[in-house]
Amino acid sequence: MPTPRTYGEITGYPVGSTFRNRTELAQSQVHRPLQGGICGGKDGAESIVVSGGYIDDEDFGDEILYTGQGGNDPNTKRQIAHQQLTLGNAGLVRSQLEGYPVRVVRGAQGDPVHSPVQGFRYDGLFRVADHWSETGVDGFRIWRFRLVELESSDRPRQTVDLARPVGPAGRAEAVIQRLIRSTPEANAAKRLNDYRCQVCGLRLETPTGPYAEAAHIRALGRPHDGPDRLSNILCLCPNHHVLFDTGAIVVDDDGIVRDAMSGKEIGKLRVDLGHAINFAQLTYHRQTHKR
Ligand SMILES: [Zn+2]
């Protein structure tokens, strides 16, 4: 039996609630583990603690670049091994895919501008906007997550217990997040490809017209800062969009689409003559999903 997870606000602990120590914090259920920074497993992550445990963490207030767990020496806080995409790290990826909100707790050891002076403070719900791997300050591979604070209007009004849905549709629907990026560039990429997936060629027909998704090769926003330009956008079907964003498929320098896990060739990227792709961004995509 997996641990039943509680996503969203915990009744009785509004944003700004403070805790003297990890024991108090764990008892509140806001963040249940006594030691780990991530409360999660491969089914999802419900909360994290940001408290300066990892040298690569960066806190911008409403946006946090968070380092996954594992591979560090708790005494020196330096990385001494590669991090794996398992346990809490896999949980944060699952929360990104499912749109689960993550409770963020800051500890006094974190960034001085955004952290409490002492103890721990619950700072609200964030969504996982992005994940990637990189080589950390100490030379080992780390997994990184970009968390973005949810607007108060996006927050579920009450605790969401996915193990026990309430009502016919279930409260889980309230937390589904879908990033919609309808920019002129994204629309142009779809039109140029006639709404056909550049990996599999599928063109989805719906009663109101064709449907495709625009996938930025090098992600927008911190820290990648990919451009919203045609040369950085692929037109994909929803399936291949998810596989591309999670690094399950990559495109090599010859334009061959491969299964990242097995290296098996899936096909050749279909490129319309009017839609030039910047292959340097595809290289960046491969590197940031190295496992
Ligand atoms: Zn496809």
PDB file of C-alpha atoms and ligand atoms in Angstrom:
ATOM      1  CA  MET A   1       0.000   0.000   0.000  1.00  0.00           C
ATOM      2  CA  PRO A   2       1.477   3.353  -0.989  1.00  0.00           C
ATOM      3  CA  THR A   3       1.344   6.132   1.585  1.00  0.00           C
ATOM      4  CA  PRO A   4      -1.940   8.012   1.200  1.00  0.00           C
ATOM      5  CA  ARG A   5      -0.970  11.480   0.141  1.00  0.00           C
ATOM      6  CA  THR A   6      -2.649  14.736   0.979  1.00  0.00           C
ATOM      7  CA  TYR A   7      -2.217  17.453  -1.598  1.00  0.00           C
ATOM      8  CA  GLY A   8      -3.051  21.087  -1.033  1.00  0.00           C
ATOM      9  CA  GLU A   9      -3.639  23.056   2.147  1.00  0.00           C
ATOM     10  CA  ILE A  10      -3.785  21.320   5.506  1.00  0.00           C
ATOM     11  CA  THR A  11      -6.808  22.415   7.505  1.00  0.00           C
ATOM     12  CA  GLY A  12      -5.810  24.617  10.436  1.00  0.00           C
ATOM     13  CA  TYR A  13      -2.454  25.619   8.953  1.00  0.00           C
ATOM     14  CA  PRO A  14      -2.890  28.650   6.690  1.00  0.00           C
ATOM     15  CA  VAL A  15      -0.040  30.277   4.775  1.00  0.00           C
ATOM     16  CA  GLY A  16       2.359  31.838   7.274  1.00  0.00           C
ATOM     17  CA  SER A  17       1.953  29.167   9.957  1.00  0.00           C
ATOM     18  CA  THR A  18       5.205  28.718  11.852  1.00  0.00           C
ATOM     19  CA  PHE A  19       6.792  25.729  13.544  1.00  0.00           C
ATOM     20  CA  ARG A  20       9.599  25.683  16.077  1.00  0.00           C
ATOM     21  CA  ASN A  21      11.252  22.546  14.724  1.00  0.00           C
ATOM     22  CA  ARG A  22      10.873  19.536  12.421  1.00  0.00           C
ATOM     23  CA  THR A  23       8.950  17.584  15.047  1.00  0.00           C
ATOM     24  CA  GLU A  24       6.251  20.265  15.267  1.00  0.00           C
ATOM     25  CA  LEU A  25       6.252  20.536  11.478  1.00  0.00           C
ATOM     26  CA  ALA A  26       5.831  16.770  11.064  1.00  0.00           C
ATOM     27  CA  GLN A  27       3.021  16.633  13.634  1.00  0.00           C
ATOM     28  CA  SER A  28       1.073  19.279  11.722  1.00  0.00           C
ATOM     29  CA  GLN A  29       1.142  17.049   8.571  1.00  0.00           C
ATOM     30  CA  VAL A  30       2.248  20.081   6.557  1.00  0.00           C
ATOM     31  CA  HIS A  31       5.531  18.225   5.926  1.00  0.00           C
ATOM     32  CA  ARG A  32       5.520  14.734   7.422  1.00  0.00           C
ATOM     33  CA  PRO A  33       9.119  13.434   7.211  1.00  0.00           C
ATOM     34  CA  LEU A  34      11.352  14.357  10.135  1.00  0.00           C
ATOM     35  CA  GLN A  35      14.459  14.629   7.990  1.00  0.00           C
ATOM     36  CA  GLY A  36      13.891  14.490   4.234  1.00  0.00           C
ATOM     37  CA  GLY A  37      13.447  17.652   2.196  1.00  0.00           C
ATOM     38  CA  ILE A  38      10.811  16.084  -0.066  1.00  0.00           C
ATOM     39  CA  CYS A  39       7.683  14.294   1.106  1.00  0.00           C
ATOM     40  CA  GLY A  40       6.998  12.132  -1.902  1.00  0.00           C
ATOM     41  CA  GLY A  41       7.513   8.965  -3.896  1.00  0.00           C
ATOM     42  CA  LYS A  42       6.899   7.925  -7.456  1.00  0.00           C
ATOM     43  CA  ASP A  43       3.155   8.528  -7.022  1.00  0.00           C
ATOM     44  CA  GLY A  44       3.749  12.234  -6.359  1.00  0.00           C
ATOM     45  CA  ALA A  45       5.266  14.760  -3.987  1.00  0.00           C
ATOM     46  CA  GLU A  46       3.081  16.707  -1.572  1.00  0.00           C
ATOM     47  CA  SER A  47       5.538  19.017   0.195  1.00  0.00           C
ATOM     48  CA  ILE A  48       9.126  20.209   0.312  1.00  0.00           C
ATOM     49  CA  VAL A  49      11.321  22.029   2.795  1.00  0.00           C
ATOM     50  CA  VAL A  50      13.656  24.706   1.471  1.00  0.00           C
ATOM     51  CA  SER A  51      16.295  25.260   4.108  1.00  0.00           C
ATOM     52  CA  GLY A  52      19.676  25.690   2.505  1.00  0.00           C
ATOM     53  CA  GLY A  53      20.463  21.972   2.480  1.00  0.00           C
ATOM     54  CA  TYR A  54      21.717  22.100  -1.098  1.00  0.00           C
ATOM     55  CA  ILE A  55      24.315  24.492  -2.367  1.00  0.00           C
ATOM     56  CA  ASP A  56      22.581  24.828  -5.769  1.00  0.00           C
ATOM     57  CA  ASP A  57      19.178  25.955  -4.436  1.00  0.00           C
ATOM     58  CA  GLU A  58      18.039  29.420  -5.503  1.00  0.00           C
ATOM     59  CA  ASP A  59      15.083  31.215  -3.940  1.00  0.00           C
ATOM     60  CA  PHE A  60      13.392  34.106  -5.742  1.00  0.00           C
ATOM     61  CA  GLY A  61      10.343  34.277  -3.490  1.00  0.00           C
ATOM     62  CA  ASP A  62       7.483  33.335  -5.832  1.00  0.00           C
ATOM     63  CA  GLU A  63       9.808  31.067  -7.789  1.00  0.00           C
ATOM     64  CA  ILE A  64      12.258  28.502  -6.428  1.00  0.00           C
ATOM     65  CA  LEU A  65      14.973  26.544  -8.214  1.00  0.00           C
ATOM     66  CA  TYR A  66      15.075  23.496  -6.007  1.00  0.00           C
ATOM     67  CA  THR A  67      17.657  20.739  -5.984  1.00  0.00           C
ATOM     68  CA  GLY A  68      16.444  17.160  -5.727  1.00  0.00           C
ATOM     69  CA  GLN A  69      17.491  14.788  -2.972  1.00  0.00           C
ATOM     70  CA  GLY A  70      20.381  12.366  -2.628  1.00  0.00           C
ATOM     71  CA  GLY A  71      24.094  12.295  -3.200  1.00  0.00           C
ATOM     72  CA  ASN A  72      25.082  14.953  -0.712  1.00  0.00           C
ATOM     73  CA  ASP A  73      27.053  14.895   2.499  1.00  0.00           C
ATOM     74  CA  PRO A  74      24.711  16.142   5.236  1.00  0.00           C
ATOM     75  CA  ASN A  75      27.583  17.632   7.183  1.00  0.00           C
ATOM     76  CA  THR A  76      29.327  19.610   4.473  1.00  0.00           C
ATOM     77  CA  LYS A  77      26.211  19.974   2.238  1.00  0.00           C
ATOM     78  CA  ARG A  78      28.444  19.247  -0.773  1.00  0.00           C
ATOM     79  CA  GLN A  79      27.484  16.759  -3.482  1.00  0.00           C
ATOM     80  CA  ILE A  80      29.535  13.570  -3.323  1.00  0.00           C
ATOM     81  CA  ALA A  81      27.581  11.447  -5.856  1.00  0.00           C
ATOM     82  CA  HIS A  82      25.112  11.715  -8.759  1.00  0.00           C
ATOM     83  CA  GLN A  83      21.442  12.150  -7.894  1.00  0.00           C
ATOM     84  CA  GLN A  84      18.945   9.616  -9.282  1.00  0.00           C
ATOM     85  CA  LEU A  85      15.461  10.162 -10.659  1.00  0.00           C
ATOM     86  CA  THR A  86      13.886   8.086  -7.877  1.00  0.00           C
ATOM     87  CA  LEU A  87      12.090   8.616  -4.525  1.00  0.00           C
ATOM     88  CA  GLY A  88      11.209  12.269  -3.881  1.00  0.00           C
ATOM     89  CA  ASN A  89      12.811  13.391  -7.127  1.00  0.00           C
ATOM     90  CA  ALA A  90      10.507  11.075  -9.095  1.00  0.00           C
ATOM     91  CA  GLY A  91       7.671  12.409  -6.912  1.00  0.00           C
ATOM     92  CA  LEU A  92       8.254  15.989  -7.976  1.00  0.00           C
ATOM     93  CA  VAL A  93       8.246  14.920 -11.641  1.00  0.00           C
ATOM     94  CA  ARG A  94       4.934  13.124 -11.084  1.00  0.00           C
ATOM     95  CA  SER A  95       3.494  16.211  -9.393  1.00  0.00           C
ATOM     96  CA  GLN A  96       4.521  18.244 -12.440  1.00  0.00           C
ATOM     97  CA  LEU A  97       2.842  15.792 -14.821  1.00  0.00           C
ATOM     98  CA  GLU A  98      -0.360  15.531 -12.787  1.00  0.00           C
ATOM     99  CA  GLY A  99      -0.507  19.179 -11.716  1.00  0.00           C
ATOM    100  CA  TYR A 100      -0.466  18.354  -8.004  1.00  0.00           C
ATOM    101  CA  PRO A 101       0.180  21.420  -5.823  1.00  0.00           C
ATOM    102  CA  VAL A 102       3.248  21.202  -3.567  1.00  0.00           C
ATOM    103  CA  ARG A 103       3.297  22.718  -0.067  1.00  0.00           C
ATOM    104  CA  VAL A 104       6.453  24.766   0.380  1.00  0.00           C
ATOM    105  CA  VAL A 105       7.996  25.166   3.823  1.00  0.00           C
ATOM    106  CA  ARG A 106      10.964  27.435   4.346  1.00  0.00           C
ATOM    107  CA  GLY A 107      13.493  26.956   7.135  1.00  0.00           C
ATOM    108  CA  ALA A 108      15.704  29.508   8.858  1.00  0.00           C
ATOM    109  CA  GLN A 109      18.800  28.157   7.127  1.00  0.00           C
ATOM    110  CA  GLY A 110      17.509  29.123   3.673  1.00  0.00           C
ATOM    111  CA  ASP A 111      17.871  32.295   1.634  1.00  0.00           C
ATOM    112  CA  PRO A 112      17.940  35.142   4.181  1.00  0.00           C
ATOM    113  CA  VAL A 113      15.582  37.364   2.173  1.00  0.00           C
ATOM    114  CA  HIS A 114      12.749  34.833   1.917  1.00  0.00           C
ATOM    115  CA  SER A 115      13.201  32.613   4.970  1.00  0.00           C
ATOM    116  CA  PRO A 116      11.938  32.881   8.544  1.00  0.00           C
ATOM    117  CA  VAL A 117      14.369  34.122  11.183  1.00  0.00           C
ATOM    118  CA  GLN A 118      13.963  30.919  13.163  1.00  0.00           C
ATOM    119  CA  GLY A 119      12.249  27.567  12.846  1.00  0.00           C
ATOM    120  CA  PHE A 120      10.054  26.756   9.838  1.00  0.00           C
ATOM    121  CA  ARG A 121       7.219  28.550   8.058  1.00  0.00           C
ATOM    122  CA  TYR A 122       4.567  27.244   5.651  1.00  0.00           C
ATOM    123  CA  ASP A 123       4.691  29.520   2.599  1.00  0.00           C
ATOM    124  CA  GLY A 124       1.852  28.222   0.459  1.00  0.00           C
ATOM    125  CA  LEU A 125       1.252  26.075  -2.596  1.00  0.00           C
ATOM    126  CA  PHE A 126       3.522  25.933  -5.606  1.00  0.00           C
ATOM    127  CA  ARG A 127       3.306  24.021  -8.853  1.00  0.00           C
ATOM    128  CA  VAL A 128       6.248  22.175 -10.374  1.00  0.00           C
ATOM    129  CA  ALA A 129       6.751  24.014 -13.656  1.00  0.00           C
ATOM    130  CA  ASP A 130       9.823  22.237 -14.963  1.00  0.00           C
ATOM    131  CA  HIS A 131      12.529  19.688 -14.206  1.00  0.00           C
ATOM    132  CA  TRP A 132      15.916  18.932 -15.727  1.00  0.00           C
ATOM    133  CA  SER A 133      19.328  17.542 -14.866  1.00  0.00           C
ATOM    134  CA  GLU A 134      22.574  19.443 -14.776  1.00  0.00           C
ATOM    135  CA  THR A 135      26.050  19.252 -13.334  1.00  0.00           C
ATOM    136  CA  GLY A 136      26.017  20.937  -9.944  1.00  0.00           C
ATOM    137  CA  VAL A 137      28.580  23.208  -8.345  1.00  0.00           C
ATOM    138  CA  ASP A 138      30.442  20.156  -7.035  1.00  0.00           C
ATOM    139  CA  GLY A 139      30.661  18.383 -10.399  1.00  0.00           C
ATOM    140  CA  PHE A 140      27.956  15.736  -9.882  1.00  0.00           C
ATOM    141  CA  ARG A 141      24.668  15.371 -11.748  1.00  0.00           C
ATOM    142  CA  ILE A 142      21.779  16.894  -9.855  1.00  0.00           C
ATOM    143  CA  TRP A 143      18.075  17.032 -10.638  1.00  0.00           C
ATOM    144  CA  ARG A 144      16.556  20.467 -10.515  1.00  0.00           C
ATOM    145  CA  PHE A 145      12.981  21.628 -10.244  1.00  0.00           C
ATOM    146  CA  ARG A 146      11.424  24.997 -10.917  1.00  0.00           C
ATOM    147  CA  LEU A 147       8.547  25.658  -8.559  1.00  0.00           C
ATOM    148  CA  VAL A 148       6.196  28.571  -9.128  1.00  0.00           C
ATOM    149  CA  GLU A 149       3.827  29.878  -6.469  1.00  0.00           C
ATOM    150  CA  LEU A 150       0.157  29.370  -7.294  1.00  0.00           C
ATOM    151  CA  GLU A 151      -2.020  32.465  -7.422  1.00  0.00           C
ATOM    152  CA  SER A 152      -4.536  32.416  -4.611  1.00  0.00           C
ATOM    153  CA  SER A 153      -7.312  31.957  -7.196  1.00  0.00           C
ATOM    154  CA  ASP A 154      -5.615  28.762  -8.465  1.00  0.00           C
ATOM    155  CA  ARG A 155      -5.501  27.190  -5.039  1.00  0.00           C
ATOM    156  CA  PRO A 156      -7.869  24.412  -4.188  1.00  0.00           C
ATOM    157  CA  ARG A 157     -10.255  25.708  -1.563  1.00  0.00           C
ATOM    158  CA  GLN A 158      -9.711  22.806   0.750  1.00  0.00           C
ATOM    159  CA  THR A 159      -7.517  19.834   1.338  1.00  0.00           C
ATOM    160  CA  VAL A 160      -7.393  17.497  -1.623  1.00  0.00           C
ATOM    161  CA  ASP A 161      -7.099  13.868  -0.671  1.00  0.00           C
ATOM    162  CA  LEU A 162      -6.619  11.957  -3.899  1.00  0.00           C
ATOM    163  CA  ALA A 163      -6.970   8.663  -2.098  1.00  0.00           C
ATOM    164  CA  ARG A 164     -10.545   9.526  -1.145  1.00  0.00           C
ATOM    165  CA  PRO A 165     -12.182  11.620  -3.862  1.00  0.00           C
ATOM    166  CA  VAL A 166     -15.322  13.500  -2.831  1.00  0.00           C
ATOM    167  CA  GLY A 167     -18.297  13.670  -5.152  1.00  0.00           C
ATOM    168  CA  PRO A 168     -18.728  12.098  -8.552  1.00  0.00           C
ATOM    169  CA  ALA A 169     -15.863  13.897 -10.278  1.00  0.00           C
ATOM    170  CA  GLY A 170     -13.506  14.102  -7.303  1.00  0.00           C
ATOM    171  CA  ARG A 171     -11.651  17.074  -5.940  1.00  0.00           C
ATOM    172  CA  ALA A 172      -8.577  16.131  -7.935  1.00  0.00           C
ATOM    173  CA  GLU A 173     -10.034  18.036 -10.885  1.00  0.00           C
ATOM    174  CA  ALA A 174      -9.584  21.265  -8.975  1.00  0.00           C
ATOM    175  CA  VAL A 175      -5.821  20.912  -8.967  1.00  0.00           C
ATOM    176  CA  ILE A 176      -5.241  19.977 -12.597  1.00  0.00           C
ATOM    177  CA  GLN A 177      -2.958  22.573 -14.048  1.00  0.00           C
ATOM    178  CA  ARG A 178      -2.397  22.921 -17.724  1.00  0.00           C
ATOM    179  CA  LEU A 179       0.009  25.454 -19.108  1.00  0.00           C
ATOM    180  CA  ILE A 180      -1.438  26.941 -22.232  1.00  0.00           C
ATOM    181  CA  ARG A 181       0.999  28.746 -24.437  1.00  0.00           C
ATOM    182  CA  SER A 182      -0.847  30.312 -27.305  1.00  0.00           C
ATOM    183  CA  THR A 183       1.651  32.743 -28.730  1.00  0.00           C
ATOM    184  CA  PRO A 184       1.836  33.852 -32.380  1.00  0.00           C
ATOM    185  CA  GLU A 185       5.054  31.824 -32.717  1.00  0.00           C
ATOM    186  CA  ALA A 186       3.443  28.693 -31.291  1.00  0.00           C
ATOM    187  CA  ASN A 187       0.473  29.077 -33.609  1.00  0.00           C
ATOM    188  CA  ALA A 188       2.765  29.601 -36.592  1.00  0.00           C
ATOM    189  CA  ALA A 189       4.636  26.375 -35.782  1.00  0.00           C
ATOM    190  CA  LYS A 190       1.339  24.481 -35.800  1.00  0.00           C
ATOM    191  CA  ARG A 191       0.131  26.038 -39.050  1.00  0.00           C
ATOM    192  CA  LEU A 192       3.442  25.433 -40.855  1.00  0.00           C
ATOM    193  CA  ASN A 193       3.279  21.763 -39.922  1.00  0.00           C
ATOM    194  CA  ASP A 194      -0.403  21.567 -40.820  1.00  0.00           C
ATOM    195  CA  TYR A 195      -1.063  20.488 -37.203  1.00  0.00           C
ATOM    196  CA  ARG A 196       0.879  17.262 -37.828  1.00  0.00           C
ATOM    197  CA  CYS A 197       3.111  15.900 -35.061  1.00  0.00           C
ATOM    198  CA  GLN A 198       6.746  16.304 -36.115  1.00  0.00           C
ATOM    199  CA  VAL A 199       7.548  12.947 -34.534  1.00  0.00           C
ATOM    200  CA  CYS A 200       4.737  10.643 -35.647  1.00  0.00           C
ATOM    201  CA  GLY A 201       2.881  12.639 -38.302  1.00  0.00           C
ATOM    202  CA  LEU A 202      -0.471  12.344 -36.531  1.00  0.00           C
ATOM    203  CA  ARG A 203      -2.989  15.128 -37.182  1.00  0.00           C
ATOM    204  CA  LEU A 204      -5.736  15.107 -34.571  1.00  0.00           C
ATOM    205  CA  GLU A 205      -9.114  16.133 -35.934  1.00  0.00           C
ATOM    206  CA  THR A 206     -11.627  17.533 -33.463  1.00  0.00           C
ATOM    207  CA  PRO A 207     -15.159  18.847 -34.117  1.00  0.00           C
ATOM    208  CA  THR A 208     -13.784  22.393 -34.014  1.00  0.00           C
ATOM    209  CA  GLY A 209     -10.696  21.787 -36.125  1.00  0.00           C
ATOM    210  CA  PRO A 210      -7.250  20.206 -35.937  1.00  0.00           C
ATOM    211  CA  TYR A 211      -5.403  20.094 -32.604  1.00  0.00           C
ATOM    212  CA  ALA A 212      -1.669  20.093 -31.944  1.00  0.00           C
ATOM    213  CA  GLU A 213       0.592  21.337 -29.177  1.00  0.00           C
ATOM    214  CA  ALA A 214       3.579  23.636 -29.365  1.00  0.00           C
ATOM    215  CA  ALA A 215       6.583  22.310 -27.445  1.00  0.00           C
ATOM    216  CA  HIS A 216       9.427  24.641 -26.629  1.00  0.00           C
ATOM    217  CA  ILE A 217      12.675  22.752 -27.180  1.00  0.00           C
ATOM    218  CA  ARG A 218      14.690  24.838 -24.746  1.00  0.00           C
ATOM    219  CA  ALA A 219      12.190  25.683 -22.041  1.00  0.00           C
ATOM    220  CA  LEU A 220      10.998  29.226 -21.451  1.00  0.00           C
ATOM    221  CA  GLY A 221      11.648  30.864 -18.099  1.00  0.00           C
ATOM    222  CA  ARG A 222      14.361  30.516 -15.526  1.00  0.00           C
ATOM    223  CA  PRO A 223      17.008  29.215 -15.754  1.00  0.00           C
ATOM    224  CA  HIS A 224      16.895  28.021 -19.374  1.00  0.00           C
ATOM    225  CA  ASP A 225      15.466  31.249 -20.824  1.00  0.00           C
ATOM    226  CA  GLY A 226      14.729  29.590 -24.164  1.00  0.00           C
ATOM    227  CA  PRO A 227      13.412  31.953 -26.833  1.00  0.00           C
ATOM    228  CA  ASP A 228       9.758  31.994 -27.909  1.00  0.00           C
ATOM    229  CA  ARG A 229      10.822  31.652 -31.531  1.00  0.00           C
ATOM    230  CA  LEU A 230       9.752  29.349 -34.303  1.00  0.00           C
ATOM    231  CA  SER A 231      13.222  27.754 -34.412  1.00  0.00           C
ATOM    232  CA  ASN A 232      12.801  26.711 -30.743  1.00  0.00           C
ATOM    233  CA  ILE A 233       9.315  25.203 -31.131  1.00  0.00           C
ATOM    234  CA  LEU A 234       8.157  21.773 -32.249  1.00  0.00           C
ATOM    235  CA  CYS A 235       4.609  20.972 -33.299  1.00  0.00           C
ATOM    236  CA  LEU A 236       3.733  17.753 -31.465  1.00  0.00           C
ATOM    237  CA  CYS A 237       0.775  15.531 -30.651  1.00  0.00           C
ATOM    238  CA  PRO A 238      -0.056  15.455 -26.890  1.00  0.00           C
ATOM    239  CA  ASN A 239       1.644  12.058 -26.475  1.00  0.00           C
ATOM    240  CA  HIS A 240       4.911  13.116 -28.016  1.00  0.00           C
ATOM    241  CA  HIS A 241       4.732  16.466 -26.197  1.00  0.00           C
ATOM    242  CA  VAL A 242       4.735  14.661 -22.834  1.00  0.00           C
ATOM    243  CA  LEU A 243       7.501  12.282 -23.935  1.00  0.00           C
ATOM    244  CA  PHE A 244       9.600  15.189 -25.179  1.00  0.00           C
ATOM    245  CA  ASP A 245       9.081  17.366 -22.083  1.00  0.00           C
ATOM    246  CA  THR A 246      10.022  14.515 -19.754  1.00  0.00           C
ATOM    247  CA  GLY A 247      13.123  13.645 -21.795  1.00  0.00           C
ATOM    248  CA  ALA A 248      11.744  10.215 -22.703  1.00  0.00           C
ATOM    249  CA  ILE A 249      12.492  11.040 -26.336  1.00  0.00           C
ATOM    250  CA  VAL A 250      15.385  13.084 -27.660  1.00  0.00           C
ATOM    251  CA  VAL A 251      16.490  14.222 -31.124  1.00  0.00           C
ATOM    252  CA  ASP A 252      20.107  13.648 -32.145  1.00  0.00           C
ATOM    253  CA  ASP A 253      22.260  15.830 -34.400  1.00  0.00           C
ATOM    254  CA  ASP A 254      21.077  13.964 -37.497  1.00  0.00           C
ATOM    255  CA  GLY A 255      17.444  14.674 -36.715  1.00  0.00           C
ATOM    256  CA  ILE A 256      16.787  11.101 -35.584  1.00  0.00           C
ATOM    257  CA  VAL A 257      14.205  10.830 -32.814  1.00  0.00           C
ATOM    258  CA  ARG A 258      15.290   8.275 -30.221  1.00  0.00           C
ATOM    259  CA  ASP A 259      13.905   6.629 -27.128  1.00  0.00           C
ATOM    260  CA  ALA A 260      16.216   8.149 -24.488  1.00  0.00           C
ATOM    261  CA  MET A 261      16.159   5.059 -22.286  1.00  0.00           C
ATOM    262  CA  SER A 262      16.975   2.393 -24.912  1.00  0.00           C
ATOM    263  CA  GLY A 263      18.527   4.594 -27.590  1.00  0.00           C
ATOM    264  CA  LYS A 264      16.203   2.939 -30.099  1.00  0.00           C
ATOM    265  CA  GLU A 265      15.371   4.914 -33.223  1.00  0.00           C
ATOM    266  CA  ILE A 266      11.743   6.033 -33.358  1.00  0.00           C
ATOM    267  CA  GLY A 267      11.866   7.934 -36.609  1.00  0.00           C
ATOM    268  CA  LYS A 268      13.120  11.077 -38.232  1.00  0.00           C
ATOM    269  CA  LEU A 269      11.987  14.524 -37.135  1.00  0.00           C
ATOM    270  CA  ARG A 270       9.628  15.839 -39.791  1.00  0.00           C
ATOM    271  CA  VAL A 271      10.761  19.334 -40.648  1.00  0.00           C
ATOM    272  CA  ASP A 272       8.795  21.587 -42.976  1.00  0.00           C
ATOM    273  CA  LEU A 273      10.968  23.723 -45.225  1.00  0.00           C
ATOM    274  CA  GLY A 274       9.410  26.879 -43.819  1.00  0.00           C
ATOM    275  CA  HIS A 275      10.118  25.841 -40.239  1.00  0.00           C
ATOM    276  CA  ALA A 276      13.844  25.754 -39.525  1.00  0.00           C
ATOM    277  CA  ILE A 277      14.785  24.162 -36.202  1.00  0.00           C
ATOM    278  CA  ASN A 278      17.770  25.361 -34.191  1.00  0.00           C
ATOM    279  CA  PHE A 279      19.629  22.113 -33.505  1.00  0.00           C
ATOM    280  CA  ALA A 280      21.663  23.724 -30.716  1.00  0.00           C
ATOM    281  CA  GLN A 281      18.420  23.834 -28.706  1.00  0.00           C
ATOM    282  CA  LEU A 282      17.886  20.106 -29.348  1.00  0.00           C
ATOM    283  CA  THR A 283      21.390  19.478 -28.002  1.00  0.00           C
ATOM    284  CA  TYR A 284      20.496  21.535 -24.930  1.00  0.00           C
ATOM    285  CA  HIS A 285      17.319  19.479 -24.504  1.00  0.00           C
ATOM    286  CA  ARG A 286      19.332  16.217 -24.657  1.00  0.00           C
ATOM    287  CA  GLN A 287      21.860  17.449 -22.139  1.00  0.00           C
ATOM    288  CA  THR A 288      19.298  18.668 -19.650  1.00  0.00           C
ATOM    289  CA  HIS A 289      17.593  15.266 -19.606  1.00  0.00           C
ATOM    290  CA  LYS A 290      20.716  13.154 -19.197  1.00  0.00           C
ATOM    291  CA  ARG A 291      20.189  10.482 -16.588  1.00  0.00           C
TER     292      ARG A 291
HETATM  293 ZN    ZN B   1       3.149  12.299 -32.209  1.00  0.00          ZN
END
